[in-house]
Coordinates of N, CA and C in Angstrom, one line a residue:
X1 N -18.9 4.0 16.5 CA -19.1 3.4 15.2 C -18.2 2.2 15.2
X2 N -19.2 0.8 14.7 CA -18.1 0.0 15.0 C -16.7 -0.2 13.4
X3 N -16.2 -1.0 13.2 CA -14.8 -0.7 12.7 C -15.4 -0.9 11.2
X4 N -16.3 -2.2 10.9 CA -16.8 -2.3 9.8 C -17.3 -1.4 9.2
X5 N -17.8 -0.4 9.9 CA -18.6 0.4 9.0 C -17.9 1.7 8.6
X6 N -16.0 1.8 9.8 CA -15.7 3.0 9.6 C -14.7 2.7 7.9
X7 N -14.3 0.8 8.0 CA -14.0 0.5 6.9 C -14.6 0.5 5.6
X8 N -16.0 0.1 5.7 CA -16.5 0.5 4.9 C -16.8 1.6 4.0
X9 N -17.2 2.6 5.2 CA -17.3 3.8 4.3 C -16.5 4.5 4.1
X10 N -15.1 4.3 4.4 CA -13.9 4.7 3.9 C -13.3 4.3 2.4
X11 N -13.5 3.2 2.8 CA -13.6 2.7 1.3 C -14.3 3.1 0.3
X12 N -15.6 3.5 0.4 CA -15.9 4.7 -0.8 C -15.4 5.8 -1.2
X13 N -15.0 6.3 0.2 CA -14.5 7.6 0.3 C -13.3 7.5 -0.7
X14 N -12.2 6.8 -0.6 CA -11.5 6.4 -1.0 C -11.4 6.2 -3.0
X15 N -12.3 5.2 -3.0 CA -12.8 4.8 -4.6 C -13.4 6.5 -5.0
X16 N -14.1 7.5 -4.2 CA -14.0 8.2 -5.1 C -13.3 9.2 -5.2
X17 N -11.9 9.2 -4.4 CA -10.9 9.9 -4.5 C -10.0 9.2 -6.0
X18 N -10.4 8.1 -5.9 CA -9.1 7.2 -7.4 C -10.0 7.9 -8.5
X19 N -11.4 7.5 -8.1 CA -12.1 8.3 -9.7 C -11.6 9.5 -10.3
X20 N -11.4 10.3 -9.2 CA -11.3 11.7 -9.5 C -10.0 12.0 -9.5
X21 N -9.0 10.9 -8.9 CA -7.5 11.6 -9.2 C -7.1 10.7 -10.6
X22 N -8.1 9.6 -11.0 CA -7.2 8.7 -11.7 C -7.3 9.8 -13.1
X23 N -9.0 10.8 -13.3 CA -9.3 11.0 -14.3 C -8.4 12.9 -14.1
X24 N -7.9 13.5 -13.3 CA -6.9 14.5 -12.6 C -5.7 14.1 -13.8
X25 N -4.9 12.8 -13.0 CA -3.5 12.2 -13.0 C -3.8 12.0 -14.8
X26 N -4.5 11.5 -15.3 CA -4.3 10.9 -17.1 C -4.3 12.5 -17.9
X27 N -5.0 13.2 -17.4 CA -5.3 15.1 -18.0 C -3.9 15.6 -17.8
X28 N -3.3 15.7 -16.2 CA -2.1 16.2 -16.5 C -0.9 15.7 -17.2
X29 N -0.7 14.6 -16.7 CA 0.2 13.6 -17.1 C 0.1 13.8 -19.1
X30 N -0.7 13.4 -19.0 CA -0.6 12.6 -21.0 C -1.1 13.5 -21.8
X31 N -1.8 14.9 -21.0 CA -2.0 16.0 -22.0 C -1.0 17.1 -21.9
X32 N -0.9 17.2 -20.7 CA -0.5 18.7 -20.1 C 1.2 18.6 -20.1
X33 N 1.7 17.2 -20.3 CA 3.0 16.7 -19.4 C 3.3 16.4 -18.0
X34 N 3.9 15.9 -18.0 CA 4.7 15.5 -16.3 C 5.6 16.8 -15.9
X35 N 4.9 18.1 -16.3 CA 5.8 19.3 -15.5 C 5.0 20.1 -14.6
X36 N 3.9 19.1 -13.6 CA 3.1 19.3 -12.4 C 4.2 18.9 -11.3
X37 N 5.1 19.8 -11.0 CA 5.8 19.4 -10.1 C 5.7 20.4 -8.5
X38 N 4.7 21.4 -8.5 CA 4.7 21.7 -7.5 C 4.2 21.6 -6.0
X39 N 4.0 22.1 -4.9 CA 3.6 21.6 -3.9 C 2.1 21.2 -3.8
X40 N 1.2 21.8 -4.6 CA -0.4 21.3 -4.7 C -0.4 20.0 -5.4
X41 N 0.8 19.7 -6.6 CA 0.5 18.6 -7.1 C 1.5 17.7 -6.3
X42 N 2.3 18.1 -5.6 CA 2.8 16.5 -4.6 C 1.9 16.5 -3.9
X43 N 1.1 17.0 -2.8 CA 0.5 16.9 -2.1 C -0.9 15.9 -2.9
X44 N -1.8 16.1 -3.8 CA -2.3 15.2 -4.5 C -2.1 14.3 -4.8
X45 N -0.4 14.0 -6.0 CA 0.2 12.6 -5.3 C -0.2 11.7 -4.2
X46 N 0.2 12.4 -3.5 CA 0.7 12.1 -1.9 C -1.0 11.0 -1.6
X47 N -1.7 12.0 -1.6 CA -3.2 11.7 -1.6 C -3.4 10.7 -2.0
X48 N -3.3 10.6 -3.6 CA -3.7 9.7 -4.7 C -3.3 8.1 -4.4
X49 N -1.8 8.3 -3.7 CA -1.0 6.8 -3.5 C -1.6 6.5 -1.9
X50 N -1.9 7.1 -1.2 CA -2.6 6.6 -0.2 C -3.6 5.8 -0.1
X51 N -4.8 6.8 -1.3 CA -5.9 6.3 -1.4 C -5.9 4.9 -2.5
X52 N -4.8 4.8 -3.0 CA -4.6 3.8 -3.9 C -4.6 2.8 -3.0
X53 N -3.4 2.5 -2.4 CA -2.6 1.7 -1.6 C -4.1 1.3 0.0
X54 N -4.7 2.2 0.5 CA -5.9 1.6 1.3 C -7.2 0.6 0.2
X55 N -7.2 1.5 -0.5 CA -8.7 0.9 -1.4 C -8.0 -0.4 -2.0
X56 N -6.4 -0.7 -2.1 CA -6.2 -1.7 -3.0 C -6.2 -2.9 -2.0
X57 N -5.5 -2.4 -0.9 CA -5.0 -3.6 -0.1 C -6.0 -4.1 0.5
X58 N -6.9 -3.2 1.8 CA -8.5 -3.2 1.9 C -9.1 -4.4 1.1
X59 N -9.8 -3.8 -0.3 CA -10.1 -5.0 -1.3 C -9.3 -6.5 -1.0
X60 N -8.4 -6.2 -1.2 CA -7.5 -7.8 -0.8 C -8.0 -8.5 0.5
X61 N -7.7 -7.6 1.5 CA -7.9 -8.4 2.7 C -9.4 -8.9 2.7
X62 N -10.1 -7.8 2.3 CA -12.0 -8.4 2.3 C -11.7 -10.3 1.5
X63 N -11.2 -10.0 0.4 CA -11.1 -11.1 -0.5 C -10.7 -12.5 0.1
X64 N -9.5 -11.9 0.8 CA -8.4 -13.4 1.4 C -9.3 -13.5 2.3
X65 N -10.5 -12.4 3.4 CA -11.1 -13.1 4.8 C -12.3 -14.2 4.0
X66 N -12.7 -13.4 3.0 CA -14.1 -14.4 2.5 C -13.7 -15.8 1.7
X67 N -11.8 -16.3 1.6 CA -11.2 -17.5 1.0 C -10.8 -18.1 1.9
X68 N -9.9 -17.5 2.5 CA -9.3 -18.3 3.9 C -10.3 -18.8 5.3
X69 N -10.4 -19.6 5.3 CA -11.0 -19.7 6.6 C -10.6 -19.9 7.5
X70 N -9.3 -20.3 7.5 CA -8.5 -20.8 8.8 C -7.9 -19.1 10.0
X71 N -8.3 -19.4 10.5 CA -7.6 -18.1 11.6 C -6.3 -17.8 11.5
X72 N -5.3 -18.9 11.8 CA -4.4 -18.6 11.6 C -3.7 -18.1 10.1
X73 N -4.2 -18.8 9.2 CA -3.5 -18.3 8.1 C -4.6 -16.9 7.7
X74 N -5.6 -16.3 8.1 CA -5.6 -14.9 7.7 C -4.5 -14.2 8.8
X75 N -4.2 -14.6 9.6 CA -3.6 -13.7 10.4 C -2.0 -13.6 9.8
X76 N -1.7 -14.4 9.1 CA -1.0 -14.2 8.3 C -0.8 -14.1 7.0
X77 N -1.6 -14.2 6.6 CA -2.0 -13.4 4.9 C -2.0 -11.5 5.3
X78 N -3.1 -11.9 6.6 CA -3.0 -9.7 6.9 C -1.9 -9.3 7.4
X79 N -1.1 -9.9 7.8 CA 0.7 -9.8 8.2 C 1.4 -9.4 7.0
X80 N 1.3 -10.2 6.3 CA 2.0 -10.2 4.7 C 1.5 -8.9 4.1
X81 N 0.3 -8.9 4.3 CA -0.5 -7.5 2.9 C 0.0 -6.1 3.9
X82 N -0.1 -6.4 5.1 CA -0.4 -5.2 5.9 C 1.6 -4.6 5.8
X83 N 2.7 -5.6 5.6 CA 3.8 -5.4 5.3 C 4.1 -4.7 4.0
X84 N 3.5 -5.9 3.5 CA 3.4 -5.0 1.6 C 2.6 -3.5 1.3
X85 N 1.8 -3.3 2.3 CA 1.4 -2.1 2.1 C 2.1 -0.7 2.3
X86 N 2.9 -1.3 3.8 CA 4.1 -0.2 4.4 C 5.1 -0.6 3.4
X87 N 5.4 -1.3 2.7 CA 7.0 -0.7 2.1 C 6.5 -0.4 0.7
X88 N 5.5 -0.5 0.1 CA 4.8 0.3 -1.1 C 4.4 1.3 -1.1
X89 N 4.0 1.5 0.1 CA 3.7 3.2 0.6 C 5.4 3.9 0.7
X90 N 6.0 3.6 1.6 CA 7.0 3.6 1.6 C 8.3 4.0 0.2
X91 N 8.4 3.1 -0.2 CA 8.4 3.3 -1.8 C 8.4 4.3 -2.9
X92 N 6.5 4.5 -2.6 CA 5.7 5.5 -3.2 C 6.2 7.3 -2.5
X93 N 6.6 7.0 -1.4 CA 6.3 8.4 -0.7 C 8.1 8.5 -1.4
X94 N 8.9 7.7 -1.1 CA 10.4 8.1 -2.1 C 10.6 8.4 -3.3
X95 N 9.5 7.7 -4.1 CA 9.9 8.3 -5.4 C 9.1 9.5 -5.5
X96 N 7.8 10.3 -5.3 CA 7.2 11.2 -4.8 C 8.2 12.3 -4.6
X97 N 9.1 11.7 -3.6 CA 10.3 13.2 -3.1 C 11.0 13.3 -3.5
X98 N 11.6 12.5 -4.9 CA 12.6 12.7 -5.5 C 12.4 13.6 -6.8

């Protein structure tokens, strides 16, 4: 399968994991409280900021390839995003374990 298409269709996969955790995350959180603190609900976290963090940056990169035209500077726009992604993830997975 070539990469486009594993990108692609990950990327829905993805969007419809945010659908379904965004409308999950607003139920627990703002009805139920923030006292979902056990191992099914980190593990969902866990999930939710991944799938956040691929679908968001993903979108980006599609964006900056269809603005940028120069080679060099996508290779460094996807340097920059693909940085920003590891220390957001990163980040995310610390406040998660705290």
């Amino acid at each position: 399968m070539r990469k486009e298409v594993f990108e692609w269709f990950f990327l829905r996969i993805t969007g419809v994991i945010l659908l379904a955790g965004l409308t999950l995350h607003f139920y627990t959180m703002h009805y139920n409280g923030p006292a979902q603190t056990g191992p099914y609900w980190r593990a969902f976290n866990f999930i939710f900021l991944l799938s956040a963090i691929y679908h968001g940056f993903n979108g980006l990169l599609g964006i900056m390839i269809e603005y940028v035209h120069s080679r060099a500077l996508q290779k460094i726009f996807e340097g920059v995003l693909i940085v920003t992604a590891l220390a957001l993830t990163g980040i995310g997975i610390y406040i998660l374990s705290v």
